[in-house]
């Protein structure tokens, strides 16, 4: 399924946070969203997932304006992994992943074979099967993040929006999760801070700067020295790597 | 926890059914005890036969006065207590889920206080007359309190703690209003009656109260169970619930409405009784886990047992005088709550 944003604008009184953003993610594509803190990545992802209503512009998923699709129908196709999920409720890992089945179940329907398979599969994908009975409160930050990704997977979506999914993850799981998202047969938009990970796993990258799109294109086209200097205010060396011309960024300590 | 069963979701359900059956047995015993115990005690045999006589199942020879006391006074009272306990416990569970705050319940959020003010307006100021207008007054008050809390906490956009603070402010305001109305009404006897009623009392409830409350509690529980799955989705907040396909605004509106209706009906009959809505959901969660499809029925039966037992205690503690039920629920509830807090502390 494709994701298309057309001239999205959103803000709070006296401040425009997302300004005239247009982007396209082709079916199956992994689109990276990078930009400094406060550049509007999370806000844009919420707009794309239909969790906020844009002041103007619209989002089309598979050619359909999401403002006209019911919440439930939308969430059968679209999953959203938020940046910092937290709860005080004493739930287990399994309970949390089971929540991912919510859009697929009617009010009083029992737990079906399909539901069970989806949950088991999702837990296995993030390496958390053996932890399924553990209370969510007792998980480490990275384990929580993985459980939330599993929940999104249990939703069996065709489009996935992930807000810094590699937060708190060790390097093995960072690579594991991003590789998994890339290899899954779905369209994904991922906000990332690690530019090298973005370069390695994204098909294309959108650079946000103060709520506007600064650049869009392949990692090699976007991750240039000039953009790193202007947008991220760092001095860096960009070199090509042997595999498929993905750029590698080396930051200078000075 | 209910869901620690490996991969058989049925296990939790079996456990719930067992728990519900056990609780219903305990509830029946509690109601029977509440009917037997009183200013003068009635033998259990007489209690049972009086009830079966009234139901037309037996024609045993019971003193009419005893039969009347059992049926018309004590049984209706015990059943209203059970329903009130069930209703308040459900309200607590719903509010705790929607507001994501362990302290949320009608009493803490000022809804009970609002309902009291509404009811007192009707009693003291004589706006309208009859029990229907009393309920309507309580309902208007409960809704006003909800609206005020919503307004003060800026819709639902601010955090869960903000809502509790707004609730504290609302209960202060409505309690002050109630006191003002009562003290300036100039009728000392009436003022004392109202104050007593405010602390909660099941004296004076009769069968029509039971029928009304039964309809409201069953209807409310039905709506809540219908929405139980959506309530689970609120675990990680409103936005997360929306991402899981829950129509957040509609669910909140309906469930806040149900909570207000339940609270208002209960307060208008038996006064503002605290602590049941707070303690029971925590206790029930401890046994059946946090998922609402199990939690809500469990809350209903546990709340019912709790309230019936509290009512018995209220009559036994001080013979001759009746202790307000709110005093008992607090006396039982606070230590119980302390235990829950202690056992639920994070294992550092
Ligand atoms: N509801 C709001 N009210 C006021 N300001 C807001 C609101 N939501 C977002 N902002 C502001 O909008 C800007 C963009 O926020 P957003 O969370 O989208 O940034 P981000 O790119 O995800 O940042 P980060 O990299 O730190 O996650 C920030 O400056 C933030 O303070
Ligand atoms: Mg962000």
PDB file of C-alpha atoms in Angstrom, chain A residues 34-41 83 164 193 208 210 231-233:
ATOM      1  CA  UNK A  34      15.252  12.301   9.846  1.00  0.00           C
ATOM      2  CA  UNK A  35      15.698  15.729  11.344  1.00  0.00           C
ATOM      3  CA  UNK A  36      16.906  17.414  14.514  1.00  0.00           C
ATOM      4  CA  UNK A  37      14.965  17.365  17.809  1.00  0.00           C
ATOM      5  CA  UNK A  38      11.735  19.280  17.485  1.00  0.00           C
ATOM      6  CA  UNK A  39      11.778  19.282  13.695  1.00  0.00           C
ATOM      7  CA  UNK A  40       8.331  17.677  13.651  1.00  0.00           C
ATOM      8  CA  UNK A  41       9.013  13.993  12.982  1.00  0.00           C
ATOM      9  CA  UNK A  83       8.055   7.009  20.883  1.00  0.00           C
ATOM     10  CA  UNK A 164      12.329   6.045  16.785  1.00  0.00           C
ATOM     11  CA  UNK A 193      18.092   9.647  14.752  1.00  0.00           C
ATOM     12  CA  UNK A 208      12.737  17.557   8.036  1.00  0.00           C
ATOM     13  CA  UNK A 210      11.534  23.063  11.450  1.00  0.00           C
ATOM     14  CA  UNK A 231      20.326  20.874   9.097  1.00  0.00           C
ATOM     15  CA  UNK A 232      22.108  18.909  11.773  1.00  0.00           C
ATOM     16  CA  UNK A 233      24.892  21.428  12.413  1.00  0.00           C
TER      17      UNK A 233
END
